[in-house]
Amino acid sequence: MPKDYSKDLKIIFAGFGGQGLLFAGKIVAQAGLLDGKEVSWLPSYGPEMRGGTCNCSVTVSTDPVGSPLVVEPDVVVAMNQPSVYKFIDAVVPGGLMIVDSTLVPDIPERDDIAIVKVPSTQLADEAGFKQLANVILTGKLYAETKFCSKDAIDAALTKIIPARKAKLLEPNQKALAMGMDL
Amino acid sequence: MGEKVLMKGNEAVAASAVRAGCRYYFGYPITPQTEVAAYMSKIMPKIGGTFLQAESEIAAINMLYGAGAAGARAMTSSSSPGISLKGEGISYMAGADLPGVILNVERGGPGLGSIQPSQQDYWQATRAMGHGDSRHIVYAPNTVQEMADLVYLAFDKADEYLMPVVLLADGLLGQMMEPVELPPEKTEFPEKPWATTGHHNKRPHNVANSLYLQADKLEAKLRERYARYEQIEKTEQRSEAFMVDDADIVVVAFGASARIARSAVVSARAQGIKAGLLRPITLWPFPNDSLEATVPQAKAYLSVEMNMGQMVDDVRLAVHDAHPVRFYGRTGGVIPAPGEVLDAIAKLAQEVGA
């Protein structure tokens, strides 16, 4: 039986600094909070952030969160090649890896997890959502896991995009919807 | 009830300090606590407070001494190497009976160490922030909510007992985001007739000083201060017990490692091992009373820490070595996985036949 992600979901978002992975994690954490769940969000803040890979751990659960550091992710969202190599073996059996296939040429095989390839960087460029490949992948993550209510994830964007950046809200909403419909 | 918002521990601690009446913040940047200074730099000018980036940690702690002496609610924060630099000033504050709040968002040590989370400053925080006979209340939050709640409390306790109060967090708690409900803005504050605020010849002048040239006068002052410490040890112990009542194996852990230990305890129960978690919230005073209360039921203790076992002696003292006290930990900035802690619990359960 597939895991009920609305009860507990542990995710790692991984890629290069600047791809918006921490922001994608915030959307998920905020959506969980709006649904009244326990949530945690933890960024990697090691020296690897400077120009290198970056990742964040997000947990959304009906139970209190123990370690906010996710070591056995249900889902990994990966936006570069090193992250796929680093995290593919960590995904729990039955879990899911969502990969930006525009940026990742090589995905090692694992037959006990689902691998979802989304050319999100290409889709974002074509749709004029430059830099929103992360949000497209977050939409896909929602569609695959249904970890929260649709209202919550929609409202999460409004919560975390500050008023002074209100003009970014609409493209983010469109990118999220695009990811959900893939 | 206020709305729950998603905040980093470092931001929540700063926002809550302001609500507790903190209007002076002195600091110097260091990973992983710089968000505290960043938050303060934005908010203080808007509310008539002062944010001051000092030229060094030593300068910052001496500014805290000055602000405390003048009766203000003030705070400084740093991470491990920076806290070591503050040691002299903290000792001077203790010697002059001055309130102030000091946040340590620990990283790996010794020396410059690493920038990842650790709990390697337990001894420093609980034994000797500086030289001389002195004590400081030490709070160890384990959630972003507690970062907010305990710093709020720290300002009150610093004023109540006239001492520097320490909040011992780590990079994990500082950097992570969780939902938090911030406490209300405080509007009433204790009178401080001892403060060096200027007296216009209407009263004898107040002095903030830690120098006593006559040893017998210093001894008398220390005895008076220790009576206050004794009172704190009786009344200010705080801890949280989780599944401890029928526990054979009592895990003792504070701060971030208590979160991991809690997960391990839940897993141990699922395997039929009667494990529980006793979480010190105050590291000084150490929660001796609640630990001692577990002695009749417990068979063994496991101290789980992100250091090389600095709390073990305190657990042994609290339970009078009535049962074995073992240790599991990772150090240098490595965060233990719940599975590792579970293995340590299972091994100990086997050893003591639990």
Coordinates of C-alpha atoms in Angstrom, one line a residue:
Chain A
M1 CA 0.0 0.0 0.0
P2 CA 1.4 3.4 -0.9
K3 CA 2.3 5.7 2.0
D4 CA -0.3 8.3 3.0
Y5 CA 1.8 11.5 2.5
S6 CA -1.0 13.6 4.1
K7 CA 0.1 12.0 7.4
D8 CA 3.8 12.3 7.1
L9 CA 6.1 13.5 4.4
K10 CA 9.9 13.9 4.5
I11 CA 11.5 15.7 1.6
I12 CA 14.9 16.8 0.5
F13 CA 15.1 19.6 -2.1
A14 CA 18.6 19.7 -3.6
G15 CA 20.4 21.5 -6.4
F16 CA 22.6 24.5 -6.9
G17 CA 22.5 27.6 -4.8
G18 CA 20.2 30.2 -6.6
Q19 CA 17.7 27.7 -8.1
G20 CA 15.2 28.5 -5.4
L21 CA 15.3 25.2 -3.5
L22 CA 15.0 26.8 -0.1
F23 CA 12.0 28.7 -1.4
A24 CA 10.4 25.6 -2.7
G25 CA 10.9 24.0 0.7
K26 CA 9.2 27.1 2.3
I27 CA 6.2 26.7 0.1
V28 CA 5.8 23.1 1.3
A29 CA 6.4 23.9 5.0
Q30 CA 4.0 26.9 4.8
A31 CA 1.3 24.8 3.1
G32 CA 1.6 22.2 5.9
L33 CA 1.4 24.9 8.5
L34 CA -1.8 26.3 6.9
D35 CA -3.3 22.8 7.1
G36 CA -2.5 22.7 10.9
K37 CA 0.3 20.2 10.6
E38 CA 3.6 20.0 12.4
V39 CA 6.3 21.2 10.0
S40 CA 10.1 21.8 10.0
W41 CA 12.4 23.3 7.4
L42 CA 16.2 23.1 7.7
P43 CA 18.7 24.4 5.2
S44 CA 22.1 23.1 4.6
Y45 CA 24.3 26.0 5.6
G46 CA 27.8 24.4 5.1
P47 CA 30.5 25.9 2.9
E48 CA 29.1 24.0 0.0
M49 CA 26.4 26.7 -0.4
R50 CA 28.9 29.1 -1.9
G51 CA 28.6 28.3 -5.6
G52 CA 28.1 24.7 -5.0
T53 CA 25.2 22.4 -4.1
C54 CA 22.6 23.4 -1.6
N55 CA 19.7 21.5 -0.1
C56 CA 17.0 21.7 2.5
S57 CA 15.1 19.2 4.6
V58 CA 11.4 19.6 5.0
T59 CA 9.0 17.5 7.1
V60 CA 5.2 17.8 7.2
S61 CA 3.6 15.5 9.6
T62 CA 0.6 15.1 11.9
D63 CA 3.1 14.1 14.7
P64 CA 5.7 16.4 16.3
V65 CA 8.9 16.5 14.2
G66 CA 11.9 14.9 15.8
S67 CA 15.1 15.5 13.9
P68 CA 14.5 18.2 11.3
L69 CA 17.4 16.8 9.3
V70 CA 15.9 14.4 6.8
V71 CA 18.2 11.4 6.3
E72 CA 15.6 8.9 4.9
P73 CA 13.5 11.0 2.5
D74 CA 10.2 9.9 1.1
V75 CA 10.8 12.3 -1.8
V76 CA 13.8 14.0 -3.2
V77 CA 13.4 16.9 -5.6
A78 CA 16.7 17.2 -7.5
M79 CA 17.7 20.1 -9.8
N80 CA 21.3 19.2 -10.6
Q81 CA 23.4 16.1 -11.5
P82 CA 25.4 16.0 -8.2
S83 CA 22.2 16.0 -6.2
V84 CA 20.8 13.1 -8.0
Y85 CA 24.0 11.1 -7.5
K86 CA 24.1 12.1 -3.8
F87 CA 20.5 11.4 -2.8
I88 CA 19.1 8.7 -5.1
D89 CA 20.2 5.9 -2.8
A90 CA 18.8 7.7 0.3
V91 CA 15.1 7.6 -1.0
V92 CA 13.1 5.1 1.0
P93 CA 11.8 2.1 -1.0
G94 CA 8.4 3.0 -2.4
G95 CA 9.5 6.6 -2.4
L96 CA 9.8 9.2 -5.2
M97 CA 12.5 11.2 -6.9
I98 CA 11.4 14.2 -9.0
V99 CA 14.2 15.4 -11.3
D100 CA 14.6 18.5 -13.4
S101 CA 15.4 16.5 -16.6
T102 CA 16.5 19.6 -18.5
L103 CA 19.5 19.9 -16.2
V104 CA 20.1 16.2 -15.2
P105 CA 21.3 14.0 -18.1
D106 CA 22.0 10.9 -16.1
I107 CA 19.6 9.2 -13.7
P108 CA 20.8 6.0 -12.1
E109 CA 18.3 3.2 -12.2
R110 CA 16.3 2.1 -9.1
D111 CA 13.3 -0.1 -9.6
D112 CA 12.0 0.2 -6.1
I113 CA 11.2 3.9 -6.3
A114 CA 9.3 6.1 -8.7
I115 CA 11.4 8.5 -10.8
V116 CA 9.5 11.4 -12.3
K117 CA 11.3 13.4 -14.9
V118 CA 10.1 16.9 -15.5
P119 CA 11.9 19.2 -17.9
S120 CA 11.1 22.0 -15.6
T121 CA 13.8 24.5 -16.6
Q122 CA 12.9 24.1 -20.2
L123 CA 9.1 24.4 -19.4
A124 CA 9.8 27.5 -17.3
D125 CA 11.8 29.2 -20.0
E126 CA 9.2 28.4 -22.7
A127 CA 6.4 29.7 -20.5
G128 CA 8.3 32.9 -19.7
F129 CA 8.6 31.9 -16.0
K130 CA 12.4 32.4 -15.9
Q131 CA 13.7 31.1 -12.6
L132 CA 10.5 29.3 -11.6
A133 CA 11.5 25.7 -12.5
N134 CA 11.6 25.2 -8.7
V135 CA 7.9 26.1 -8.4
I136 CA 6.9 23.9 -11.3
L137 CA 8.6 21.0 -9.5
T138 CA 6.8 21.9 -6.3
G139 CA 3.5 21.7 -8.2
K140 CA 4.4 18.3 -9.5
L141 CA 5.4 17.3 -6.0
Y142 CA 1.9 18.3 -4.8
A143 CA 0.2 16.4 -7.6
E144 CA 2.2 13.2 -6.8
T145 CA 1.9 13.2 -3.1
K146 CA -1.2 15.3 -2.1
F147 CA 0.5 16.0 1.2
C148 CA -1.7 18.9 1.9
S149 CA -5.0 20.5 0.7
K150 CA -5.1 22.3 -2.6
D151 CA -6.2 25.4 -0.8
A152 CA -3.3 25.3 1.6
I153 CA -0.6 25.1 -1.2
D154 CA -2.2 27.9 -3.1
A155 CA -2.5 30.1 -0.1
A156 CA 1.1 29.2 0.9
L157 CA 2.5 31.2 -2.0
T158 CA 0.5 34.3 -1.0
K159 CA 1.9 33.9 2.5
I160 CA 5.5 33.6 1.7
I161 CA 5.8 36.1 -1.2
P162 CA 6.3 39.4 0.6
A163 CA 4.0 42.3 -0.2
R164 CA 6.9 44.3 -1.7
K165 CA 7.4 41.5 -4.2
A166 CA 3.7 41.1 -5.0
K167 CA 4.3 41.2 -8.8
L168 CA 6.0 37.8 -8.5
L169 CA 2.8 36.2 -7.1
E170 CA 1.0 35.7 -10.4
P171 CA 3.9 34.0 -12.3
N172 CA 4.5 31.8 -9.2
Q173 CA 0.8 30.8 -9.1
K174 CA 0.9 29.9 -12.8
A175 CA 4.1 27.9 -12.5
L176 CA 2.6 26.0 -9.5
A177 CA -0.5 25.2 -11.5
M178 CA 1.5 24.2 -14.5
G179 CA 3.5 21.7 -12.3
M180 CA 0.2 20.3 -10.9
D181 CA -1.2 19.7 -14.4
L182 CA 1.8 17.9 -15.9
Chain B
M1 CA -4.2 33.4 20.5
G2 CA -1.8 34.9 18.0
E3 CA -1.2 33.5 14.5
K4 CA 1.4 30.8 14.0
V5 CA 4.1 32.0 11.6
L6 CA 7.0 30.2 10.0
M7 CA 10.3 31.5 11.4
K8 CA 13.9 30.6 11.7
G9 CA 15.0 30.0 15.3
N10 CA 17.4 32.9 15.1
E11 CA 14.6 35.3 13.9
A12 CA 12.1 34.0 16.5
V13 CA 14.5 34.6 19.3
A14 CA 15.2 38.1 18.2
A15 CA 11.5 38.9 17.6
S16 CA 10.6 37.5 21.0
A17 CA 13.4 39.4 22.8
V18 CA 12.0 42.6 21.4
R19 CA 8.6 41.7 22.8
A20 CA 10.2 41.0 26.1
G21 CA 11.3 44.7 26.2
C22 CA 14.8 44.3 24.8
R23 CA 15.7 47.7 23.3
Y24 CA 19.5 47.3 23.0
Y25 CA 21.3 44.6 21.0
F26 CA 25.1 44.5 20.7
G27 CA 26.6 41.8 18.5
Y28 CA 29.2 40.8 16.0
P29 CA 28.5 38.5 13.0
I30 CA 29.3 34.8 13.2
T31 CA 27.7 31.7 11.6
P32 CA 25.3 30.2 12.5
Q33 CA 23.6 33.1 14.4
T34 CA 23.9 36.1 12.2
E35 CA 20.2 36.2 11.5
V36 CA 19.7 37.5 15.1
A37 CA 21.8 40.5 14.4
A38 CA 20.2 41.0 10.9
Y39 CA 16.7 41.0 12.5
M40 CA 17.7 43.4 15.2
S41 CA 19.4 45.8 12.8
K42 CA 16.1 46.0 10.9
I43 CA 13.7 46.4 13.8
M44 CA 15.6 48.4 16.4
P45 CA 15.7 51.7 14.5
K46 CA 11.9 51.4 13.9
I47 CA 11.0 51.1 17.6
G48 CA 13.4 53.5 19.2
G49 CA 15.9 50.9 20.2
T50 CA 19.6 50.5 19.5
F51 CA 21.3 48.0 17.3
L52 CA 25.0 48.2 17.5
Q53 CA 27.4 46.1 15.5
A54 CA 30.4 46.2 17.9
E55 CA 34.0 46.1 16.8
S56 CA 34.4 42.7 18.5
E57 CA 32.6 40.3 20.8
I58 CA 34.5 41.7 23.7
A59 CA 33.2 45.1 23.0
A60 CA 29.7 43.8 22.6
I61 CA 29.6 42.1 26.0
N62 CA 31.0 45.2 27.7
M63 CA 28.2 47.2 26.1
L64 CA 25.8 44.7 27.6
Y65 CA 27.4 45.3 30.9
G66 CA 26.9 49.0 30.5
A67 CA 23.3 48.7 29.3
G68 CA 22.5 46.3 32.1
A69 CA 24.0 48.7 34.7
A70 CA 21.8 51.5 33.3
G71 CA 18.7 49.3 33.8
A72 CA 17.9 48.5 30.2
R73 CA 16.8 45.2 28.9
A74 CA 19.6 44.3 26.6
M75 CA 21.0 41.2 24.7
T76 CA 24.0 39.9 22.9
S77 CA 24.4 36.8 20.8
S78 CA 27.2 34.9 19.2
S79 CA 28.3 31.4 18.4
S80 CA 30.9 29.3 20.3
P81 CA 34.2 31.0 19.5
G82 CA 32.6 34.4 20.0
I83 CA 31.1 33.3 23.3
S84 CA 34.5 32.4 24.6
L85 CA 35.6 35.9 23.9
K86 CA 32.8 37.2 26.0
G87 CA 33.9 35.3 29.0
E88 CA 35.6 38.1 30.7
G89 CA 32.6 40.5 30.4
I90 CA 30.2 37.8 31.6
S91 CA 32.2 37.3 34.7
Y92 CA 32.3 41.0 35.3
M93 CA 28.5 41.1 35.0
A94 CA 28.1 38.3 37.5
G95 CA 30.5 40.1 39.8
A96 CA 28.5 43.3 39.6
D97 CA 25.1 41.6 39.8
L98 CA 23.9 42.9 36.4
P99 CA 21.1 41.4 34.3
G100 CA 21.5 40.7 30.6
V101 CA 20.7 38.0 28.1
I102 CA 23.3 36.1 26.2
L103 CA 22.5 33.7 23.4
N104 CA 24.9 31.1 22.2
V105 CA 24.0 29.3 18.9
E106 CA 26.6 26.7 19.2
R107 CA 28.8 25.3 16.5
G108 CA 31.6 22.7 16.4
G109 CA 34.7 23.4 18.5
P110 CA 37.2 23.7 20.0
G111 CA 38.9 26.7 18.3
L112 CA 37.3 27.9 15.2
G113 CA 35.9 24.3 14.8
S114 CA 33.2 23.9 12.3
I115 CA 30.1 26.0 11.5
Q116 CA 27.7 23.0 11.9
P117 CA 25.5 22.5 15.0
S118 CA 27.0 21.2 18.2
Q119 CA 26.4 21.1 21.9
Q120 CA 30.0 21.3 22.8
D121 CA 29.7 24.4 25.1
Y122 CA 27.7 22.6 27.8
W123 CA 30.6 22.7 30.2
Q124 CA 31.3 26.3 29.4
A125 CA 27.7 27.3 29.9
T126 CA 27.0 25.4 33.0
R127 CA 30.4 25.6 34.8
A128 CA 32.3 28.7 33.8
M129 CA 31.2 31.3 31.3
G130 CA 34.0 33.3 32.9
H131 CA 36.3 33.2 35.9
G132 CA 35.4 33.3 39.6
D133 CA 32.6 31.7 41.7
S134 CA 29.6 32.5 39.6
R135 CA 26.5 30.9 38.2
H136 CA 24.1 31.7 35.4
I137 CA 20.7 30.3 34.6
V138 CA 21.1 28.4 31.4
Y139 CA 18.1 27.6 29.2
A140 CA 18.2 24.9 26.5
P141 CA 15.4 25.3 24.0
N142 CA 14.6 22.4 21.6
T143 CA 12.0 24.0 19.3
V144 CA 11.7 27.4 17.5
Q145 CA 8.7 28.0 19.8
E146 CA 10.9 27.4 22.9
M147 CA 13.6 29.7 21.4
A148 CA 10.9 32.4 21.6
D149 CA 9.4 31.4 24.9
L150 CA 12.7 30.9 26.8
V151 CA 14.4 34.2 25.7
Y152 CA 11.2 35.9 26.8
L153 CA 11.5 34.3 30.2
A154 CA 15.3 34.9 30.3
F155 CA 14.8 38.7 30.5
D156 CA 12.5 38.3 33.5
K157 CA 14.8 35.9 35.3
A158 CA 17.8 38.1 34.6
D159 CA 16.0 41.1 36.3
E160 CA 14.6 38.9 39.1
Y161 CA 17.9 37.4 40.1
L162 CA 20.2 40.2 38.9
M163 CA 22.4 37.9 36.8
P164 CA 23.3 37.2 33.2
V165 CA 21.1 34.5 31.8
V166 CA 22.3 32.3 29.0
L167 CA 20.2 30.7 26.2
L168 CA 22.2 27.7 24.9
A169 CA 21.0 26.8 21.4
D170 CA 22.8 25.3 18.4
G171 CA 23.0 25.8 14.7
L172 CA 20.2 23.4 14.0
L173 CA 17.7 25.4 16.1
G174 CA 19.0 28.7 14.9
Q175 CA 18.7 27.8 11.2
M176 CA 15.6 25.7 11.1
M177 CA 12.1 27.1 10.5
E178 CA 9.1 25.9 12.4
P179 CA 5.7 27.4 13.2
V180 CA 5.9 29.8 16.2
E181 CA 3.5 31.9 18.1
L182 CA 5.2 35.0 19.4
P183 CA 4.5 36.1 23.0
P184 CA 2.7 39.4 23.6
E185 CA 4.5 42.7 23.8
K186 CA 5.5 43.2 27.5
T187 CA 4.4 46.5 29.0
E188 CA 5.3 46.2 32.6
F189 CA 8.8 46.0 33.9
P190 CA 10.4 45.7 37.3
E191 CA 11.7 48.8 39.1
K192 CA 15.5 49.0 39.1
P193 CA 16.4 51.4 42.0
W194 CA 20.0 50.1 41.8
A195 CA 20.5 51.2 38.2
T196 CA 23.1 53.8 37.4
T197 CA 20.8 56.2 35.7
G198 CA 21.8 59.6 37.1
H199 CA 20.4 60.8 40.4
H200 CA 20.3 64.7 40.3
N201 CA 21.5 64.6 43.9
K202 CA 18.1 63.2 45.0
R203 CA 19.6 59.9 46.3
P204 CA 23.0 58.4 47.0
H205 CA 24.8 57.4 43.8
N206 CA 24.6 53.8 42.5
V207 CA 27.7 51.9 41.5
A208 CA 28.1 48.9 39.2
N209 CA 31.4 47.3 40.0
S210 CA 33.0 43.9 40.5
L211 CA 36.1 45.0 42.3
Y212 CA 36.5 44.4 46.0
L213 CA 39.9 45.2 47.3
Q214 CA 39.1 43.7 50.8
A215 CA 38.9 40.0 50.5
D216 CA 36.5 39.6 53.5
K217 CA 34.0 42.0 51.8
L218 CA 34.2 40.0 48.6
E219 CA 33.6 36.8 50.5
A220 CA 30.6 38.2 52.2
K221 CA 29.2 39.4 48.8
L222 CA 29.8 35.9 47.3
R223 CA 28.0 34.2 50.2
E224 CA 25.1 36.6 49.7
R225 CA 25.1 35.8 46.0
Y226 CA 25.3 32.0 46.7
A227 CA 22.2 32.2 48.8
R228 CA 20.5 33.5 45.7
Y229 CA 22.0 30.7 43.6
E230 CA 20.7 28.2 46.2
Q231 CA 17.2 29.7 45.9
I232 CA 17.4 29.3 42.1
E233 CA 18.5 25.7 42.4
K234 CA 15.4 25.1 44.5
T235 CA 12.8 26.9 42.4
E236 CA 14.0 27.3 38.8
Q237 CA 14.6 23.7 37.7
R238 CA 12.7 23.0 34.5
S239 CA 12.4 19.7 32.5
E240 CA 10.1 17.8 30.3
A241 CA 9.3 14.1 30.8
F242 CA 8.2 12.0 27.9
M243 CA 7.1 8.4 28.5
V244 CA 9.3 8.3 31.6
D245 CA 6.8 7.0 34.2
D246 CA 7.3 3.3 33.4
A247 CA 10.7 3.6 31.6
D248 CA 13.5 1.1 32.1
I249 CA 15.8 3.1 30.0
V250 CA 15.7 6.8 30.6
V251 CA 17.3 8.8 27.9
V252 CA 18.5 12.3 29.0
A253 CA 19.0 14.8 26.2
F254 CA 18.5 18.6 25.8
G255 CA 18.1 20.9 22.9
A256 CA 18.4 19.6 19.3
S257 CA 19.6 16.2 20.4
A258 CA 16.4 15.8 22.5
R259 CA 14.4 16.0 19.3
I260 CA 16.4 13.1 17.8
A261 CA 16.3 11.2 21.1
R262 CA 12.5 11.6 21.2
S263 CA 12.1 9.9 17.8
A264 CA 14.4 7.1 19.0
V265 CA 12.4 6.6 22.2
V266 CA 9.2 6.3 20.1
S267 CA 10.9 3.7 17.9
A268 CA 12.3 1.8 20.9
R269 CA 8.7 1.6 22.4
A270 CA 7.5 0.2 19.1
Q271 CA 10.2 -2.5 19.5
G272 CA 8.9 -3.3 23.0
I273 CA 11.7 -1.5 24.9
K274 CA 10.4 0.6 27.7
A275 CA 12.3 3.8 27.0
G276 CA 11.5 7.4 28.0
L277 CA 13.0 10.8 27.6
L278 CA 13.9 13.3 30.4
R279 CA 14.7 16.6 28.8
P280 CA 16.5 19.2 30.8
I281 CA 15.1 22.7 29.9
T282 CA 17.4 24.4 32.4
L283 CA 20.9 23.1 32.3
W284 CA 21.7 25.2 35.4
P285 CA 20.0 24.7 37.6
F286 CA 20.1 21.0 36.4
P287 CA 16.8 19.3 36.9
N288 CA 18.1 17.0 39.7
D289 CA 14.7 16.6 41.3
S290 CA 12.9 15.2 38.2
L291 CA 15.9 12.9 37.4
E292 CA 16.1 11.7 41.0
A293 CA 12.4 10.8 40.9
T294 CA 13.1 8.3 38.1
V295 CA 15.6 6.3 40.2
P296 CA 13.1 3.8 41.7
Q297 CA 11.7 2.8 38.3
A298 CA 14.7 3.1 35.9
K299 CA 17.3 0.5 35.2
A300 CA 19.8 2.6 33.2
Y301 CA 20.3 6.1 31.8
L302 CA 21.6 7.1 28.4
S303 CA 22.9 10.7 27.9
V304 CA 22.5 11.7 24.3
E305 CA 24.4 14.7 23.3
M306 CA 26.1 16.5 20.3
N307 CA 29.5 16.5 22.1
M308 CA 31.7 13.9 23.8
G309 CA 29.6 13.4 26.9
Q310 CA 29.7 16.6 28.8
M311 CA 26.4 16.1 30.6
V312 CA 27.1 12.6 31.8
D313 CA 28.6 13.7 35.1
D314 CA 25.5 15.8 35.9
V315 CA 23.2 12.8 35.2
R316 CA 25.4 10.6 37.5
L317 CA 25.2 13.1 40.3
A318 CA 21.5 13.6 39.9
V319 CA 20.8 9.9 40.1
H320 CA 23.5 9.3 42.7
D321 CA 25.0 6.6 40.4
A322 CA 22.1 4.3 41.4
H323 CA 22.1 2.8 37.9
P324 CA 24.5 2.7 35.0
V325 CA 24.8 6.0 33.1
R326 CA 26.0 5.6 29.5
F327 CA 26.6 8.0 26.7
Y328 CA 25.8 8.2 23.0
G329 CA 26.8 11.2 20.9
R330 CA 28.2 12.7 17.8
T331 CA 30.4 15.7 17.8
G332 CA 32.2 18.4 15.8
G333 CA 29.0 19.4 14.0
V334 CA 27.7 16.0 13.1
I335 CA 24.0 15.4 13.9
P336 CA 23.1 11.9 15.1
A337 CA 20.5 10.0 13.2
P338 CA 17.5 8.6 15.2
G339 CA 18.6 5.1 14.2
E340 CA 22.0 5.5 15.8
V341 CA 20.3 6.6 19.1
L342 CA 17.8 3.7 18.8
D343 CA 20.7 1.2 18.5
A344 CA 22.4 2.7 21.6
I345 CA 19.1 2.3 23.5
A346 CA 18.6 -1.3 22.4
K347 CA 22.2 -2.1 23.3
L348 CA 21.8 -0.6 26.8
A349 CA 18.4 -2.4 27.2
Q350 CA 20.1 -5.7 26.5
E351 CA 23.0 -5.0 28.8
V352 CA 20.7 -4.3 31.8
G353 CA 18.1 -6.9 30.9
A354 CA 15.3 -4.4 30.2

